[in-house]
mmCIF file of C-alpha atoms in Angstrom:
data_model
loop_
_atom_site.group_PDB
_atom_site.id
_atom_site.type_symbol
_atom_site.label_atom_id
_atom_site.label_comp_id
_atom_site.label_asym_id
_atom_site.label_seq_id
_atom_site.Cartn_x
_atom_site.Cartn_y
_atom_site.Cartn_z
ATOM 1 C CA MET A 1 -37.137 -24.404 11.028
ATOM 2 C CA ASP A 2 -37.792 -21.059 9.286
ATOM 3 C CA LEU A 3 -35.416 -19.591 6.686
ATOM 4 C CA ILE A 4 -33.616 -17.135 8.969
ATOM 5 C CA ASN A 5 -32.858 -19.766 11.600
ATOM 6 C CA GLN A 6 -31.653 -22.079 8.826
ATOM 7 C CA PHE A 7 -29.364 -19.286 7.628
ATOM 8 C CA ILE A 8 -27.942 -18.733 11.115
ATOM 9 C CA GLU A 9 -27.247 -22.443 11.578
ATOM 10 C CA ASN A 10 -25.592 -22.548 8.162
ATOM 11 C CA TYR A 11 -23.511 -19.489 9.028
ATOM 12 C CA LYS A 12 -22.366 -21.090 12.308
ATOM 13 C CA ARG A 13 -20.939 -23.985 10.281
ATOM 14 C CA LYS A 14 -19.063 -21.480 8.102
ATOM 15 C CA LEU A 15 -17.910 -19.269 10.973
ATOM 16 C CA ASN A 16 -14.318 -20.572 10.872
ATOM 17 C CA PHE A 17 -14.153 -19.763 7.158
ATOM 18 C CA TYR A 18 -15.148 -16.113 7.687
ATOM 19 C CA GLU A 19 -12.873 -15.803 10.697
ATOM 20 C CA ALA A 20 -9.889 -17.111 8.701
ATOM 21 C CA ALA A 21 -10.701 -14.855 5.727
ATOM 22 C CA GLY A 22 -10.792 -11.770 7.925
ATOM 23 C CA ARG A 23 -7.570 -12.769 9.666
ATOM 24 C CA LEU A 24 -5.791 -13.176 6.300
ATOM 25 C CA ALA A 25 -7.070 -9.836 5.000
ATOM 26 C CA ALA A 26 -6.020 -8.105 8.232
ATOM 27 C CA LYS A 27 -2.554 -9.665 8.013
ATOM 28 C CA GLN A 28 -2.121 -8.411 4.451
ATOM 29 C CA LEU A 29 -3.294 -4.932 5.410
ATOM 30 C CA GLU A 30 -1.147 -4.727 8.525
ATOM 31 C CA ALA A 31 1.993 -5.744 6.622
ATOM 32 C CA SER A 32 1.287 -3.262 3.800
ATOM 33 C CA LEU A 33 0.534 -0.388 6.180
ATOM 34 C CA GLN A 34 3.705 -1.065 8.158
ATOM 35 C CA SER A 35 5.912 -1.266 5.069
ATOM 36 C CA ALA A 36 4.316 1.927 3.689
ATOM 37 C CA GLY A 37 5.053 3.769 6.936
ATOM 38 C CA ILE A 38 1.433 4.307 8.012
ATOM 39 C CA ARG A 39 0.831 3.923 11.762
ATOM 40 C CA ALA A 40 -2.289 1.883 12.495
ATOM 41 C CA MET A 41 -3.781 -0.986 14.470
ATOM 42 C CA VAL A 42 -5.521 -3.661 12.390
ATOM 43 C CA THR A 43 -8.034 -6.120 13.811
ATOM 44 C CA SER A 44 -10.530 -8.585 12.342
ATOM 45 C CA ARG A 45 -13.622 -10.445 13.459
ATOM 46 C CA PRO A 46 -16.438 -12.578 12.007
ATOM 47 C CA LYS A 47 -20.023 -11.464 12.624
ATOM 48 C CA ALA A 48 -21.344 -12.794 15.929
ATOM 49 C CA PRO A 49 -24.291 -15.168 15.217
ATOM 50 C CA GLY A 50 -26.572 -13.487 17.790
ATOM 51 C CA ARG A 51 -26.059 -10.001 16.375
ATOM 52 C CA LEU A 52 -26.249 -11.358 12.839
ATOM 53 C CA LYS A 53 -29.679 -12.839 13.535
ATOM 54 C CA SER A 54 -30.952 -9.487 14.869
ATOM 55 C CA LYS A 55 -29.609 -7.715 11.785
ATOM 56 C CA VAL A 56 -31.183 -10.198 9.382
ATOM 57 C CA LEU A 57 -34.559 -9.990 11.147
ATOM 58 C CA ILE A 58 -34.532 -6.188 10.921
ATOM 59 C CA ARG A 59 -33.432 -6.263 7.264
ATOM 60 C CA ASN A 60 -36.130 -8.793 6.429
ATOM 61 C CA SER A 61 -38.854 -6.737 8.109
ATOM 62 C CA ARG A 62 -37.906 -3.695 6.001
ATOM 63 C CA ARG A 63 -37.862 -5.481 2.659
ATOM 64 C CA ALA A 64 -40.773 -5.133 0.246
ATOM 65 C CA VAL A 65 -40.367 -8.839 -0.498
ATOM 66 C CA PRO A 66 -39.041 -11.054 2.323
ATOM 67 C CA TYR A 67 -35.950 -13.181 1.757
ATOM 68 C CA LYS A 68 -36.731 -16.182 -0.433
ATOM 69 C CA ASN A 69 -33.602 -18.252 0.174
ATOM 70 C CA MET A 70 -30.238 -18.247 1.959
ATOM 71 C CA ARG A 71 -28.387 -17.001 -1.119
ATOM 72 C CA GLU A 72 -30.350 -13.727 -0.956
ATOM 73 C CA ILE A 73 -29.394 -13.273 2.685
ATOM 74 C CA TYR A 74 -25.689 -13.955 2.065
ATOM 75 C CA GLU A 75 -25.705 -11.451 -0.812
ATOM 76 C CA ASP A 76 -27.413 -8.824 1.366
ATOM 77 C CA ILE A 77 -25.086 -9.021 4.385
ATOM 78 C CA ALA A 78 -21.687 -7.551 3.535
ATOM 79 C CA ASP A 79 -19.923 -7.671 6.886
ATOM 80 C CA LEU A 80 -19.826 -11.370 7.750
ATOM 81 C CA SER A 81 -16.062 -10.953 7.775
ATOM 82 C CA GLY A 82 -14.826 -7.569 8.979
ATOM 83 C CA VAL A 83 -11.476 -5.813 9.198
ATOM 84 C CA ARG A 84 -10.951 -2.595 11.135
ATOM 85 C CA VAL A 85 -8.039 -0.227 10.467
ATOM 86 C CA SER A 86 -7.553 2.208 13.356
ATOM 87 C CA LEU A 87 -5.248 4.976 12.145
ATOM 88 C CA TYR A 88 -3.081 6.894 14.589
ATOM 89 C CA PHE A 89 -3.432 9.972 12.375
ATOM 90 C CA PRO A 90 -6.741 10.772 10.606
ATOM 91 C CA GLY A 91 -4.807 12.541 7.836
ATOM 92 C CA ASP A 92 -3.597 9.133 6.630
ATOM 93 C CA ARG A 93 -7.043 8.130 5.335
ATOM 94 C CA ASP A 94 -6.225 9.137 1.736
ATOM 95 C CA LYS A 95 -2.910 7.242 1.786
ATOM 96 C CA THR A 96 -4.682 4.189 3.180
ATOM 97 C CA ASP A 97 -7.361 4.475 0.493
ATOM 98 C CA SER A 98 -4.727 4.074 -2.241
ATOM 99 C CA LEU A 99 -3.179 1.124 -0.424
ATOM 100 C CA VAL A 100 -6.517 -0.673 0.086
ATOM 101 C CA CYS A 101 -7.470 -0.187 -3.573
ATOM 102 C CA ASP A 102 -4.123 -1.599 -4.712
ATOM 103 C CA LEU A 103 -4.257 -4.565 -2.357
ATOM 104 C CA PHE A 104 -7.876 -5.733 -2.788
ATOM 105 C CA THR A 105 -10.553 -6.056 -5.445
ATOM 106 C CA ILE A 106 -12.989 -3.299 -4.432
ATOM 107 C CA LEU A 107 -16.690 -4.043 -4.849
ATOM 108 C CA GLU A 108 -18.095 -0.912 -3.212
ATOM 109 C CA THR A 109 -16.827 2.133 -1.315
ATOM 110 C CA LYS A 110 -18.678 4.311 1.185
ATOM 111 C CA GLN A 111 -17.438 7.552 2.723
ATOM 112 C CA PHE A 112 -18.843 8.909 5.954
ATOM 113 C CA PRO A 113 -20.390 11.244 7.044
ATOM 114 C CA GLU A 114 -23.362 10.732 4.777
ATOM 115 C CA GLN A 115 -26.695 12.457 5.199
ATOM 116 C CA SER A 116 -28.980 9.833 3.681
ATOM 117 C CA LYS A 117 -31.004 9.563 6.905
ATOM 118 C CA PRO A 118 -32.254 12.439 9.072
ATOM 119 C CA PRO A 119 -30.921 12.196 12.644
ATOM 120 C CA THR A 120 -33.380 11.377 15.425
ATOM 121 C CA TYR A 121 -31.662 14.016 17.562
ATOM 122 C CA ASN A 122 -30.630 17.511 16.425
ATOM 123 C CA LYS A 123 -26.891 16.904 16.382
ATOM 124 C CA ARG A 124 -24.362 19.708 16.690
ATOM 125 C CA PHE A 125 -21.444 17.639 15.448
ATOM 126 C CA SER A 126 -20.913 15.762 12.200
ATOM 127 C CA GLY A 127 -20.806 12.213 13.578
ATOM 128 C CA TYR A 128 -18.834 9.307 12.111
ATOM 129 C CA TRP A 129 -15.868 9.985 9.804
ATOM 130 C CA ALA A 130 -14.536 6.904 8.011
ATOM 131 C CA ASN A 131 -14.080 5.044 4.747
ATOM 132 C CA HIS A 132 -15.747 1.658 4.327
ATOM 133 C CA TYR A 133 -14.847 -0.850 1.618
ATOM 134 C CA ARG A 134 -16.540 -4.022 0.513
ATOM 135 C CA ALA A 135 -13.752 -6.027 -1.035
ATOM 136 C CA ARG A 136 -12.272 -9.390 -1.895
ATOM 137 C CA MET A 137 -8.698 -10.553 -1.551
ATOM 138 C CA ARG A 138 -6.857 -11.053 -4.834
ATOM 139 C CA GLU A 139 -6.129 -14.680 -5.671
ATOM 140 C CA ASP A 140 -2.545 -13.892 -6.643
ATOM 141 C CA SER A 141 -1.913 -12.593 -3.101
ATOM 142 C CA LEU A 142 -2.865 -15.936 -1.517
ATOM 143 C CA GLU A 143 -1.060 -19.244 -1.137
ATOM 144 C CA PRO A 144 -2.566 -22.213 -3.043
ATOM 145 C CA SER A 145 -4.157 -23.547 0.165
ATOM 146 C CA GLN A 146 -5.727 -20.123 0.809
ATOM 147 C CA LYS A 147 -7.309 -19.527 -2.623
ATOM 148 C CA LYS A 148 -10.765 -20.446 -1.321
ATOM 149 C CA TYR A 149 -10.799 -17.290 0.823
ATOM 150 C CA ALA A 150 -10.728 -15.087 -2.276
ATOM 151 C CA GLU A 151 -14.491 -15.626 -2.616
ATOM 152 C CA ALA A 152 -15.226 -14.101 0.810
ATOM 153 C CA ARG A 153 -16.491 -10.535 0.891
ATOM 154 C CA ILE A 154 -14.611 -8.498 3.464
ATOM 155 C CA GLU A 155 -15.837 -5.229 4.957
ATOM 156 C CA ILE A 156 -12.873 -2.962 5.695
ATOM 157 C CA GLN A 157 -13.491 0.038 7.958
ATOM 158 C CA VAL A 158 -10.823 2.761 8.011
ATOM 159 C CA ALA A 159 -11.011 5.550 10.601
ATOM 160 C CA SER A 160 -8.909 7.112 13.333
ATOM 161 C CA VAL A 161 -8.413 5.159 16.542
ATOM 162 C CA LEU A 162 -10.495 7.794 18.379
ATOM 163 C CA MET A 163 -13.346 7.657 15.866
ATOM 164 C CA HIS A 164 -13.536 3.864 16.005
ATOM 165 C CA ALA A 165 -13.826 3.950 19.801
ATOM 166 C CA TRP A 166 -16.663 6.492 19.708
ATOM 167 C CA SER A 167 -18.492 4.753 16.856
ATOM 168 C CA GLU A 168 -18.415 1.421 18.721
ATOM 169 C CA VAL A 169 -20.211 3.019 21.654
ATOM 170 C CA GLU A 170 -22.712 4.894 19.472
ATOM 171 C CA HIS A 171 -23.404 1.869 17.280
ATOM 172 C CA ASP A 172 -24.240 -0.388 20.195
ATOM 173 C CA LEU A 173 -26.288 2.187 22.100
ATOM 174 C CA VAL A 174 -28.154 3.909 19.231
ATOM 175 C CA TYR A 175 -28.371 1.477 16.332
ATOM 176 C CA LYS A 176 -28.407 -1.791 18.311
ATOM 177 C CA PRO A 177 -30.065 -0.788 21.597
ATOM 178 C CA LEU A 178 -30.157 -3.731 23.978
ATOM 179 C CA GLN A 179 -31.736 -1.713 26.791
ATOM 180 C CA GLY A 180 -34.374 0.355 25.021
ATOM 181 C CA THR A 181 -34.362 3.600 23.029
ATOM 182 C CA LEU A 182 -32.008 6.294 24.313
ATOM 183 C CA SER A 183 -33.369 9.532 25.804
ATOM 184 C CA ASP A 184 -32.570 12.973 24.356
ATOM 185 C CA GLU A 185 -30.154 13.507 27.252
ATOM 186 C CA GLU A 186 -28.239 10.338 26.393
ATOM 187 C CA LEU A 187 -28.157 11.290 22.714
ATOM 188 C CA ALA A 188 -26.893 14.752 23.669
ATOM 189 C CA ILE A 189 -24.055 13.200 25.686
ATOM 190 C CA LEU A 190 -23.087 11.004 22.727
ATOM 191 C CA ASP A 191 -23.113 14.119 20.530
ATOM 192 C CA GLU A 192 -20.888 15.880 23.058
ATOM 193 C CA LEU A 193 -18.475 12.942 23.020
ATOM 194 C CA ASN A 194 -18.419 13.124 19.223
ATOM 195 C CA GLY A 195 -17.349 16.757 19.508
ATOM 196 C CA LEU A 196 -14.517 15.767 21.827
ATOM 197 C CA VAL A 197 -13.423 13.042 19.394
ATOM 198 C CA LEU A 198 -13.417 15.502 16.473
ATOM 199 C CA ALA A 199 -11.344 17.908 18.571
ATOM 200 C CA GLY A 200 -9.027 14.998 19.369
ATOM 201 C CA GLU A 201 -8.626 14.291 15.651
ATOM 202 C CA ILE A 202 -7.622 17.920 15.086
ATOM 203 C CA ALA A 203 -5.009 17.519 17.835
ATOM 204 C CA LEU A 204 -3.728 14.337 16.178
ATOM 205 C CA GLU A 205 -3.409 16.155 12.849
ATOM 206 C CA ARG A 206 -1.443 18.929 14.548
ATOM 207 C CA LEU A 207 0.757 16.320 16.228
ATOM 208 C CA GLN A 208 1.457 14.738 12.836
ATOM 209 C CA SER A 209 2.259 18.148 11.304
ATOM 210 C CA ALA A 210 4.630 18.936 14.172
ATOM 211 C CA GLY A 211 6.441 15.658 13.578
ATOM 212 C CA ASN A 212 6.659 16.384 9.857
ATOM 213 C CA GLU A 213 8.122 19.802 10.565
ATOM 214 C CA ARG A 214 10.741 18.290 12.854
ATOM 215 C CA VAL A 215 12.045 15.873 10.203
ATOM 216 C CA ARG A 216 12.251 18.617 7.569
ATOM 217 C CA ASN A 217 15.312 19.964 9.354
ATOM 218 C CA LYS A 218 18.416 19.118 7.310
ATOM 219 C CA ASN A 219 20.206 17.831 10.384
ATOM 220 C CA ALA A 220 17.311 15.534 11.337
ATOM 221 C CA ALA A 221 17.768 11.761 11.247
ATOM 222 C CA PHE A 222 14.978 9.296 10.487
ATOM 223 C CA SER A 223 14.441 7.039 13.492
ATOM 224 C CA SER A 224 11.855 4.799 11.793
ATOM 225 C CA GLN A 225 10.156 4.059 8.488
ATOM 226 C CA TYR A 226 7.212 6.144 9.720
ATOM 227 C CA GLU A 227 9.304 9.320 9.877
ATOM 228 C CA LEU A 228 10.857 8.541 6.499
ATOM 229 C CA ALA A 229 7.404 7.952 4.980
ATOM 230 C CA SER A 230 6.085 11.267 6.346
ATOM 231 C CA TYR A 231 9.088 13.092 4.919
ATOM 232 C CA LEU A 232 8.682 11.454 1.493
ATOM 233 C CA TYR A 233 4.929 12.158 1.315
ATOM 234 C CA ASN A 234 5.542 15.832 2.110
ATOM 235 C CA TYR A 235 8.495 16.143 -0.256
ATOM 236 C CA LEU A 236 6.590 14.629 -3.176
ATOM 237 C CA SER A 237 3.372 16.548 -2.455
ATOM 238 C CA ASN A 238 5.279 19.846 -2.322
ATOM 239 C CA ASN A 239 7.395 19.251 -5.427
ATOM 240 C CA PHE A 240 5.075 17.402 -7.811
ATOM 241 C CA ARG A 241 1.514 17.756 -8.979
ATOM 242 C CA PRO A 242 -0.700 14.707 -8.287
ATOM 243 C CA GLU A 243 -1.228 14.141 -12.014
ATOM 244 C CA ASP A 244 2.535 14.104 -12.628
ATOM 245 C CA ILE A 245 3.372 11.396 -10.113
ATOM 246 C CA GLU A 246 1.570 8.350 -8.779
ATOM 247 C CA LEU A 247 2.011 8.143 -5.021
ATOM 248 C CA ARG A 248 2.390 4.379 -4.712
ATOM 249 C CA MET A 249 4.952 4.420 -1.939
ATOM 250 C CA GLY A 250 5.826 0.722 -1.828
ATOM 251 C CA ASN A 251 8.016 -0.773 0.889
ATOM 252 C CA ILE A 252 9.283 2.228 2.868
ATOM 253 C CA GLU A 253 10.411 -0.119 5.640
ATOM 254 C CA LEU A 254 12.858 -1.816 3.249
ATOM 255 C CA LEU A 255 14.074 1.567 1.971
ATOM 256 C CA PHE A 256 14.626 2.703 5.568
ATOM 257 C CA ARG A 257 16.661 -0.417 6.319
ATOM 258 C CA LEU A 258 18.794 0.231 3.227
ATOM 259 C CA ILE A 259 19.591 3.879 4.002
ATOM 260 C CA SER A 260 20.250 2.982 7.643
ATOM 261 C CA ARG A 261 22.700 0.271 6.572
ATOM 262 C CA LEU A 262 24.433 2.773 4.242
ATOM 263 C CA LYS A 263 24.394 5.490 6.949
ATOM 264 C CA MET A 264 22.227 7.701 4.739
ATOM 265 C CA ASN A 265 19.230 7.977 7.088
ATOM 266 C CA THR A 266 19.269 11.783 7.402
ATOM 267 C CA VAL A 267 17.516 14.565 5.502
ATOM 268 C CA LYS A 268 20.917 15.908 4.446
ATOM 269 C CA GLU A 269 21.873 12.581 2.824
ATOM 270 C CA ILE A 270 18.524 11.654 1.258
ATOM 271 C CA GLN A 271 17.555 15.062 -0.174
ATOM 272 C CA PRO A 272 20.155 15.065 -3.016
ATOM 273 C CA VAL A 273 19.046 11.529 -3.935
ATOM 274 C CA LEU A 274 15.412 12.616 -4.206
ATOM 275 C CA LYS A 275 16.329 15.625 -6.344
ATOM 276 C CA SER A 276 18.073 13.362 -8.848
ATOM 277 C CA VAL A 277 15.239 10.804 -9.184
ATOM 278 C CA LYS A 278 13.086 11.354 -12.292
ATOM 279 C CA PHE A 279 10.063 9.551 -10.753
ATOM 280 C CA GLU A 280 8.888 7.900 -13.951
ATOM 281 C CA LYS A 281 5.419 6.390 -14.328
ATOM 282 C CA ASP A 282 6.294 2.734 -14.748
ATOM 283 C CA ARG A 283 5.793 -0.504 -12.817
ATOM 284 C CA ARG A 284 8.188 0.584 -10.072
ATOM 285 C CA ASN A 285 6.743 2.334 -7.024
ATOM 286 C CA ILE A 286 8.266 5.373 -5.290
ATOM 287 C CA SER A 287 10.535 3.481 -2.884
ATOM 288 C CA GLN A 288 11.857 1.257 -5.687
ATOM 289 C CA GLN A 289 12.788 4.273 -7.814
ATOM 290 C CA ILE A 290 14.615 5.834 -4.859
ATOM 291 C CA VAL A 291 16.424 2.541 -4.214
ATOM 292 C CA ASP A 292 17.486 2.421 -7.869
ATOM 293 C CA GLN A 293 19.047 5.866 -7.547
ATOM 294 C CA ILE A 294 20.945 4.820 -4.403
ATOM 295 C CA ILE A 295 22.373 1.522 -5.668
ATOM 296 C CA THR A 296 22.952 2.343 -9.340
ATOM 297 C CA GLY A 297 26.282 1.111 -10.689
ATOM 298 C CA ASN A 298 27.516 -0.004 -7.250
ATOM 299 C CA GLU A 299 28.114 -3.746 -6.775
ATOM 300 C CA LYS A 300 28.380 -3.453 -2.998
ATOM 301 C CA ARG A 301 25.068 -1.589 -2.679
ATOM 302 C CA TYR A 302 23.336 -4.030 -5.011
ATOM 303 C CA ALA A 303 24.543 -6.888 -2.784
ATOM 304 C CA ILE A 304 23.362 -5.132 0.393
ATOM 305 C CA TYR A 305 19.927 -4.431 -1.078
ATOM 306 C CA GLN A 306 19.494 -8.024 -2.215
ATOM 307 C CA GLU A 307 20.532 -9.212 1.237
ATOM 308 C CA LEU A 308 17.991 -6.922 2.919
ATOM 309 C CA ARG A 309 15.216 -8.277 0.729
ATOM 310 C CA ASP A 310 15.392 -11.431 2.901
ATOM 311 C CA GLY A 311 16.211 -13.691 -0.033
ATOM 312 C CA ARG A 312 12.795 -13.226 -1.641
ATOM 313 C CA GLU A 313 14.103 -14.460 -4.980
ATOM 314 C CA GLY A 314 11.630 -16.365 -7.085
ATOM 315 C CA GLY A 315 12.392 -19.506 -9.082
ATOM 316 C CA GLY A 316 14.840 -22.286 -8.350
ATOM 317 C CA GLU A 317 18.604 -22.548 -8.199
ATOM 318 C CA ASP A 318 18.955 -22.155 -11.996
ATOM 319 C CA SER A 319 17.090 -18.835 -11.894
ATOM 320 C CA ARG A 320 19.182 -17.577 -8.977
ATOM 321 C CA GLN A 321 22.442 -18.439 -10.733
ATOM 322 C CA ALA A 322 21.206 -16.818 -13.944
ATOM 323 C CA ALA A 323 20.212 -13.673 -12.029
ATOM 324 C CA SER A 324 23.632 -13.539 -10.361
ATOM 325 C CA TYR A 325 25.300 -13.759 -13.783
ATOM 326 C CA PHE A 326 23.008 -11.078 -15.210
ATOM 327 C CA PHE A 327 23.813 -8.589 -12.432
ATOM 328 C CA SER A 328 27.542 -9.266 -12.758
ATOM 329 C CA GLN A 329 27.236 -7.964 -16.340
ATOM 330 C CA TRP A 330 24.533 -5.356 -15.801
ATOM 331 C CA VAL A 331 26.091 -3.375 -12.941
ATOM 332 C CA PRO A 332 29.282 -2.377 -14.828
ATOM 333 C CA LEU A 333 27.155 -1.593 -17.892
ATOM 334 C CA GLU A 334 24.904 0.583 -15.729
ATOM 335 C CA ARG A 335 27.947 2.339 -14.287
ATOM 336 C CA MET A 336 29.173 3.132 -17.802
ATOM 337 C CA LEU A 337 25.745 4.400 -18.887
ATOM 338 C CA ASN A 338 25.660 6.669 -15.821
ATOM 339 C CA ARG A 339 29.054 8.072 -16.802
ATOM 340 C CA ILE A 340 27.954 8.654 -20.417
ATOM 341 C CA SER A 341 24.658 10.258 -19.359
ATOM 342 C CA ASN A 342 26.307 12.583 -16.826
ATOM 343 C CA ARG A 343 29.508 13.507 -18.638
ATOM 344 C CA ASN A 344 28.154 16.755 -20.120
ATOM 345 C CA SER A 345 26.733 18.063 -16.848
ATOM 346 C CA GLN A 346 28.417 18.261 -13.472
ATOM 347 C CA LYS A 347 24.991 18.718 -11.838
ATOM 348 C CA LEU A 348 23.693 15.323 -12.967
ATOM 349 C CA ARG A 349 24.433 12.399 -10.707
ATOM 350 C CA GLY A 350 23.318 8.825 -10.252
ATOM 351 C CA ALA A 351 21.123 6.633 -12.451
ATOM 352 C CA PHE A 352 21.053 7.280 -16.189
ATOM 353 C CA ASN A 353 17.838 8.356 -17.881
ATOM 354 C CA ILE A 354 16.983 6.883 -21.256
ATOM 355 C CA ASN A 355 15.494 10.175 -22.475
ATOM 356 C CA THR A 356 18.731 11.986 -21.609
ATOM 357 C CA LEU A 357 20.758 9.422 -23.569
ATOM 358 C CA ASN A 358 18.368 9.818 -26.501
ATOM 359 C CA ARG A 359 18.713 13.619 -26.514
ATOM 360 C CA MET A 360 22.507 13.373 -26.388
ATOM 361 C CA ASN A 361 22.381 11.591 -29.768
ATOM 362 C CA VAL A 362 25.513 9.543 -29.039
ATOM 363 C CA LEU A 363 23.907 6.093 -29.221
ATOM 364 C CA ASP A 364 22.106 4.551 -32.188
ATOM 365 C CA LYS A 365 18.465 3.480 -32.006
ATOM 366 C CA ASP A 366 19.288 -0.239 -31.792
ATOM 367 C CA CYS A 367 21.597 0.383 -28.847
ATOM 368 C CA LEU A 368 18.945 2.433 -27.018
ATOM 369 C CA ASN A 369 16.341 -0.289 -27.570
ATOM 370 C CA ARG A 370 18.706 -2.903 -26.141
ATOM 371 C CA ILE A 371 19.319 -0.726 -23.072
ATOM 372 C CA VAL A 372 15.557 -0.304 -22.519
ATOM 373 C CA SER A 373 15.049 -4.076 -22.738
ATOM 374 C CA LEU A 374 17.912 -4.815 -20.344
ATOM 375 C CA ARG A 375 16.770 -2.254 -17.814
ATOM 376 C CA LYS A 376 13.271 -3.728 -17.894
ATOM 377 C CA SER A 377 14.759 -7.153 -17.065
ATOM 378 C CA ARG A 378 16.865 -5.586 -14.330
ATOM 379 C CA ASN A 379 13.784 -3.938 -12.755
ATOM 380 C CA MET A 380 11.813 -7.189 -12.815
ATOM 381 C CA LEU A 381 14.633 -9.091 -11.115
ATOM 382 C CA ILE A 382 15.796 -6.607 -8.486
ATOM 383 C CA HIS A 383 12.267 -5.643 -7.386
ATOM 384 C CA ASP A 384 10.523 -9.032 -7.764
ATOM 385 C CA ILE A 385 8.112 -7.540 -10.303
ATOM 386 C CA GLU A 386 8.358 -10.732 -12.325
ATOM 387 C CA VAL A 387 10.804 -13.649 -12.502
ATOM 388 C CA PRO A 388 11.612 -14.658 -16.108
ATOM 389 C CA GLU A 389 12.884 -18.102 -17.089
ATOM 390 C CA ALA A 390 16.547 -18.866 -16.356
ATOM 391 C CA ASP A 391 17.431 -19.185 -20.072
ATOM 392 C CA PHE A 392 16.024 -15.728 -20.789
ATOM 393 C CA ILE A 393 17.918 -14.186 -17.849
ATOM 394 C CA THR A 394 21.172 -15.763 -19.045
ATOM 395 C CA LYS A 395 20.624 -14.439 -22.579
ATOM 396 C CA GLN A 396 20.014 -10.978 -21.133
ATOM 397 C CA GLY A 397 23.288 -11.296 -19.221
ATOM 398 C CA ASP A 398 25.083 -12.145 -22.480
ATOM 399 C CA GLU A 399 23.396 -9.149 -24.097
ATOM 400 C CA ALA A 400 24.615 -6.859 -21.287
ATOM 401 C CA ARG A 401 28.166 -8.199 -21.652
ATOM 402 C CA GLU A 402 28.179 -7.629 -25.438
ATOM 403 C CA LEU A 403 26.780 -4.130 -25.066
ATOM 404 C CA LEU A 404 29.353 -3.268 -22.390
ATOM 405 C CA GLU A 405 32.166 -4.352 -24.715
ATOM 406 C CA LYS A 406 30.737 -2.278 -27.568
ATOM 407 C CA LEU A 407 30.329 0.855 -25.447
ATOM 408 C CA GLY A 408 33.770 0.342 -23.910
ATOM 409 C CA GLU A 409 35.268 0.697 -27.369
ATOM 410 C CA GLN A 410 33.103 3.736 -28.201
ATOM 411 C CA PHE A 411 33.647 5.496 -24.847
ATOM 412 C CA PRO A 412 37.039 4.487 -23.450
ATOM 413 C CA SER A 413 37.549 5.561 -19.830
#
């Protein structure tokens, strides 16, 4: 048996592995896109053995030195496991790019159209528009039994739902012709279809803009996380420079559930909250910083938010009890810090800002350092950034209680 047939037989034995890897990657992507408020369909598939053999034969015929072993073939073929992201709105490609880069280890990125090869037909339209990624899943995103899939290379293709449909037809007819080379007339029809798809993408972009305009109205209510996400992207893009804020949106779906539960899911209710958020560059994403502004100093809202997080608390019973104790001390301390921070300005509302407290010059340096440390622990616990040991959490709770007593004497209500 020659090398290529050996490779195909070996690949057939590994087919379930590549299928499972793609399915896992697609599941991660679908969940992240949904929580970030990006409308898309996500599918996965392993490379079909018949088509893989044709691809390997063509690749081998074009190489200066033919494949020497199976390892060379595996290294050369990047799409044994593929994931396709079909976006409802082509304008979401940049948002999806940030999400993919955060979620996976990126090995290589390609943006289309590219003009590396002259077309065989004098096209009038620009062809395929998409982002392709060669990536691996991060080990820390997988369960222990799934760690083996972190070694699989995944090809992720991101394009509009219209572009994917057209490219599937073109790819099979032009680049993998099963019925001979296409005539100029057939190529012209494909080019014409590409023009219609590009026009369709323009219509989709206008549809997205129209929806964005509708939810800008102060009386508008958000009916889904997708409308909330669109509003937040536009608000942040219009009010901040890209270098001043990192647009890691986080779990917009969870934020939407919170504001819906609190009956705050309107532009009129959310706009004052956004104006009061400082949007600091720390480990919290955008949605987490907005949540912090909404729940600050309010035991009931803290409890609702923790309930909506579906009990995703790390650690065992000791850690959960320690966290409960910590928040029972932190929330009243946070409420006092908000009052101190805002007492000299009627315009300021909500969560305290450490820089504001520093400028006020009413707290000593040791006190400020203790507040910074406690808030860091609070952020790790409430947003699942990290789960410290139970003993450490309890000590932080004691620290919050002592600091609250000290400030209560310095700033009596």
